[in-house]
PDB file of C-alpha atoms in Angstrom:
ATOM      1  CA  MET A   1       0.000   0.000   0.000  1.00 80.00           C
ATOM      2  CA  ASN A   2       1.281   3.455  -0.858  1.00 88.00           C
ATOM      3  CA  ILE A   3       0.341   6.883   0.492  1.00 91.00           C
ATOM      4  CA  GLU A   4      -2.083   7.651  -2.361  1.00 92.00           C
ATOM      5  CA  THR A   5      -3.997   4.411  -1.772  1.00 91.00           C
ATOM      6  CA  CYS A   6      -4.098   5.147   1.947  1.00 92.00           C
ATOM      7  CA  ILE A   7      -5.503   8.629   1.304  1.00 93.00           C
ATOM      8  CA  LYS A   8      -8.132   7.248  -1.087  1.00 93.00           C
ATOM      9  CA  TYR A   9      -9.236   4.680   1.459  1.00 92.00           C
ATOM     10  CA  LEU A  10      -9.462   7.237   4.267  1.00 93.00           C
ATOM     11  CA  GLU A  11     -11.547   9.456   1.979  1.00 93.00           C
ATOM     12  CA  PHE A  12     -13.772   6.451   1.263  1.00 92.00           C
ATOM     13  CA  VAL A  13     -14.302   5.838   4.998  1.00 90.00           C
ATOM     14  CA  TYR A  14     -15.042   9.530   5.548  1.00 92.00           C
ATOM     15  CA  HIS A  15     -17.642   9.603   2.755  1.00 92.00           C
ATOM     16  CA  GLU A  16     -19.238   6.352   3.903  1.00 89.00           C
ATOM     17  CA  CYS A  17     -19.681   7.782   7.406  1.00 89.00           C
ATOM     18  CA  GLU A  18     -21.145  10.916   5.878  1.00 91.00           C
ATOM     19  CA  ARG A  19     -23.530   8.899   3.675  1.00 89.00           C
ATOM     20  CA  PHE A  20     -24.738   6.732   6.568  1.00 86.00           C
ATOM     21  CA  LEU A  21     -25.318   9.789   8.757  1.00 87.00           C
ATOM     22  CA  GLU A  22     -27.206  11.731   6.057  1.00 88.00           C
ATOM     23  CA  ASP A  23     -30.350   9.624   6.167  1.00 80.00           C
ATOM     24  CA  GLY A  24     -30.516   9.915   9.955  1.00 77.00           C
ATOM     25  CA  ARG A  25     -30.643   6.168  10.528  1.00 79.00           C
ATOM     26  CA  VAL A  26     -27.668   3.833  10.819  1.00 81.00           C
ATOM     27  CA  THR A  27     -28.510   0.151  10.453  1.00 81.00           C
ATOM     28  CA  ASP A  28     -26.614  -2.765  11.934  1.00 78.00           C
ATOM     29  CA  ASP A  29     -25.814  -3.986   8.437  1.00 82.00           C
ATOM     30  CA  GLU A  30     -24.272  -0.662   7.385  1.00 83.00           C
ATOM     31  CA  LEU A  31     -22.193  -0.447  10.529  1.00 84.00           C
ATOM     32  CA  ASN A  32     -21.110  -4.075  10.311  1.00 85.00           C
ATOM     33  CA  LYS A  33     -19.903  -3.663   6.707  1.00 86.00           C
ATOM     34  CA  LEU A  34     -17.978  -0.536   7.634  1.00 87.00           C
ATOM     35  CA  ILE A  35     -16.358  -2.246  10.626  1.00 87.00           C
ATOM     36  CA  ILE A  36     -15.260  -5.202   8.478  1.00 87.00           C
ATOM     37  CA  GLU A  37     -13.814  -2.946   5.774  1.00 88.00           C
ATOM     38  CA  PHE A  38     -12.126  -0.736   8.332  1.00 88.00           C
ATOM     39  CA  HIS A  39     -10.426  -3.661  10.092  1.00 89.00           C
ATOM     40  CA  ARG A  40      -9.286  -5.007   6.734  1.00 91.00           C
ATOM     41  CA  PHE A  41      -7.760  -1.588   6.003  1.00 91.00           C
ATOM     42  CA  LEU A  42      -6.009  -1.500   9.391  1.00 91.00           C
ATOM     43  CA  ASP A  43      -4.482  -4.917   8.683  1.00 92.00           C
ATOM     44  CA  GLN A  44      -3.227  -3.769   5.278  1.00 92.00           C
ATOM     45  CA  VAL A  45      -1.717  -0.622   6.772  1.00 91.00           C
ATOM     46  CA  SER A  46       0.105  -2.545   9.502  1.00 90.00           C
ATOM     47  CA  GLU A  47       1.633  -4.888   6.889  1.00 91.00           C
ATOM     48  CA  SER A  48       2.537  -2.100   4.440  1.00 91.00           C
ATOM     49  CA  THR A  49       5.711  -0.091   3.976  1.00 90.00           C
ATOM     50  CA  LEU A  50       4.073   3.229   4.838  1.00 90.00           C
ATOM     51  CA  PRO A  51       6.078   5.644   7.005  1.00 91.00           C
ATOM     52  CA  VAL A  52       5.875   4.957  10.726  1.00 91.00           C
ATOM     53  CA  GLY A  53       4.180   8.326  11.381  1.00 91.00           C
ATOM     54  CA  ILE A  54       1.266   7.409   9.124  1.00 92.00           C
ATOM     55  CA  LYS A  55       1.003   3.894  10.563  1.00 91.00           C
ATOM     56  CA  ASP A  56       0.906   5.264  14.107  1.00 91.00           C
ATOM     57  CA  ARG A  57      -1.709   7.858  13.214  1.00 91.00           C
ATOM     58  CA  ILE A  58      -3.937   5.291  11.485  1.00 91.00           C
ATOM     59  CA  ALA A  59      -3.488   2.819  14.361  1.00 89.00           C
ATOM     60  CA  GLU A  60      -5.108   5.423  16.629  1.00 89.00           C
ATOM     61  CA  LEU A  61      -8.322   5.285  14.575  1.00 87.00           C
ATOM     62  CA  ASN A  62     -10.924   2.901  15.904  1.00 83.00           C
ATOM     63  CA  ILE A  63     -14.579   2.039  15.788  1.00 80.00           C
ATOM     64  CA  ASP A  64     -15.789   1.883  19.350  1.00 74.00           C
ATOM     65  CA  TYR A  65     -18.846  -0.314  18.880  1.00 72.00           C
ATOM     66  CA  PRO A  66     -19.106  -3.811  20.348  1.00 64.00           C
ATOM     67  CA  ARG A  67     -19.750  -6.490  17.745  1.00 56.00           C
ATOM     68  CA  GLY A  68     -22.164  -8.216  20.128  1.00 54.00           C
ATOM     69  CA  GLN A  69     -24.630  -5.377  19.739  1.00 50.00           C
ATOM     70  CA  ILE A  70     -24.491  -5.684  15.975  1.00 50.00           C
ATOM     71  CA  GLY A  71     -25.306  -9.366  16.073  1.00 48.00           C
ATOM     72  CA  ARG A  72     -28.532  -8.922  17.998  1.00 52.00           C
ATOM     73  CA  GLY A  73     -30.431  -7.756  14.947  1.00 57.00           C
ATOM     74  CA  TYR A  74     -34.132  -7.552  14.402  1.00 62.00           C
ATOM     75  CA  TRP A  75     -35.187 -10.749  16.202  1.00 65.00           C
ATOM     76  CA  TYR A  76     -33.738  -9.380  19.398  1.00 63.00           C
ATOM     77  CA  MET A  77     -35.658  -6.152  18.948  1.00 61.00           C
ATOM     78  CA  PHE A  78     -38.857  -8.052  18.106  1.00 66.00           C
ATOM     79  CA  SER A  79     -38.608 -10.072  21.295  1.00 65.00           C
ATOM     80  CA  VAL A  80     -37.963  -6.935  23.316  1.00 59.00           C
ATOM     81  CA  VAL A  81     -40.946  -5.163  21.705  1.00 60.00           C
ATOM     82  CA  PHE A  82     -43.140  -8.166  22.315  1.00 65.00           C
ATOM     83  CA  THR A  83     -42.192  -8.417  25.976  1.00 64.00           C
ATOM     84  CA  LEU A  84     -41.402  -4.888  27.062  1.00 63.00           C
ATOM     85  CA  GLY A  85     -42.983  -2.447  24.585  1.00 68.00           C
ATOM     86  CA  LEU A  86     -41.781   0.979  25.659  1.00 70.00           C
ATOM     87  CA  MET A  87     -38.396  -0.319  26.781  1.00 71.00           C
ATOM     88  CA  ALA A  88     -37.807  -1.581  23.234  1.00 69.00           C
ATOM     89  CA  ILE A  89     -38.350   1.869  21.793  1.00 75.00           C
ATOM     90  CA  ILE A  90     -35.982   3.388  24.329  1.00 78.00           C
ATOM     91  CA  SER A  91     -33.403   0.659  23.702  1.00 76.00           C
ATOM     92  CA  THR A  92     -33.613   1.162  19.932  1.00 79.00           C
ATOM     93  CA  ASN A  93     -33.194   4.909  20.247  1.00 82.00           C
ATOM     94  CA  LEU A  94     -30.195   4.532  22.546  1.00 86.00           C
ATOM     95  CA  ARG A  95     -28.522   2.079  20.145  1.00 85.00           C
ATOM     96  CA  GLN A  96     -29.217   4.412  17.214  1.00 86.00           C
ATOM     97  CA  ARG A  97     -27.632   7.338  19.046  1.00 89.00           C
ATOM     98  CA  LYS A  98     -24.597   5.235  19.882  1.00 88.00           C
ATOM     99  CA  ARG A  99     -24.205   4.156  16.236  1.00 87.00           C
ATOM    100  CA  LYS A 100     -24.402   7.764  15.095  1.00 90.00           C
ATOM    101  CA  ARG A 101     -21.879   8.880  17.703  1.00 90.00           C
ATOM    102  CA  VAL A 102     -19.470   6.120  16.636  1.00 88.00           C
ATOM    103  CA  LEU A 103     -19.722   7.174  12.990  1.00 90.00           C
ATOM    104  CA  GLU A 104     -19.377  10.854  13.831  1.00 92.00           C
ATOM    105  CA  ASN A 105     -16.223  10.128  15.845  1.00 91.00           C
ATOM    106  CA  LEU A 106     -14.785   7.977  13.062  1.00 92.00           C
ATOM    107  CA  LYS A 107     -15.614  10.636  10.485  1.00 92.00           C
ATOM    108  CA  SER A 108     -13.907  13.333  12.545  1.00 93.00           C
ATOM    109  CA  ASP A 109     -10.833  11.213  13.282  1.00 93.00           C
ATOM    110  CA  THR A 110     -10.551  10.212   9.623  1.00 93.00           C
ATOM    111  CA  ALA A 111     -10.717  13.837   8.513  1.00 93.00           C
ATOM    112  CA  ASN A 112      -7.965  14.770  10.986  1.00 93.00           C
ATOM    113  CA  THR A 113      -5.791  11.882   9.803  1.00 93.00           C
ATOM    114  CA  LEU A 114      -6.316  12.867   6.164  1.00 92.00           C
ATOM    115  CA  ILE A 115      -5.208  16.410   6.902  1.00 92.00           C
ATOM    116  CA  PHE A 116      -2.167  15.119   8.795  1.00 91.00           C
ATOM    117  CA  ILE A 117      -1.098  12.859   5.929  1.00 90.00           C
ATOM    118  CA  LYS A 118      -1.711  15.440   3.215  1.00 90.00           C
ATOM    119  CA  THR A 119       0.219  18.172   5.025  1.00 89.00           C
ATOM    120  CA  ASN A 120       3.157  16.052   6.183  1.00 86.00           C
ATOM    121  CA  TYR A 121       3.648  13.588   3.329  1.00 82.00           C
TER     122      TYR A 121
END
């Protein structure tokens, strides 16, 4: 991987976060795909010959969302709605806010990393 490829991928992650946040709703599937792609990118960066400064900066990026919450899916929510009603709505809204916050943080961190790479390399 070279610096140009790294920049293109970071721009891709930034735009994906932006796209997911535009519609106001982040699904488990969207977040799961982004997490998989992002971890694949981190693995490629760690194995590449990029400068150490870029590797360190990219290693600081993370998606702070437990995979266990992604796996619950719609059946979990259906069972919660069926048994608890109002608690399901509250739980769904809290999870949605957390997903949005995770993407907003990743978007911000990615933008900062892009600026760092473009100005220093």
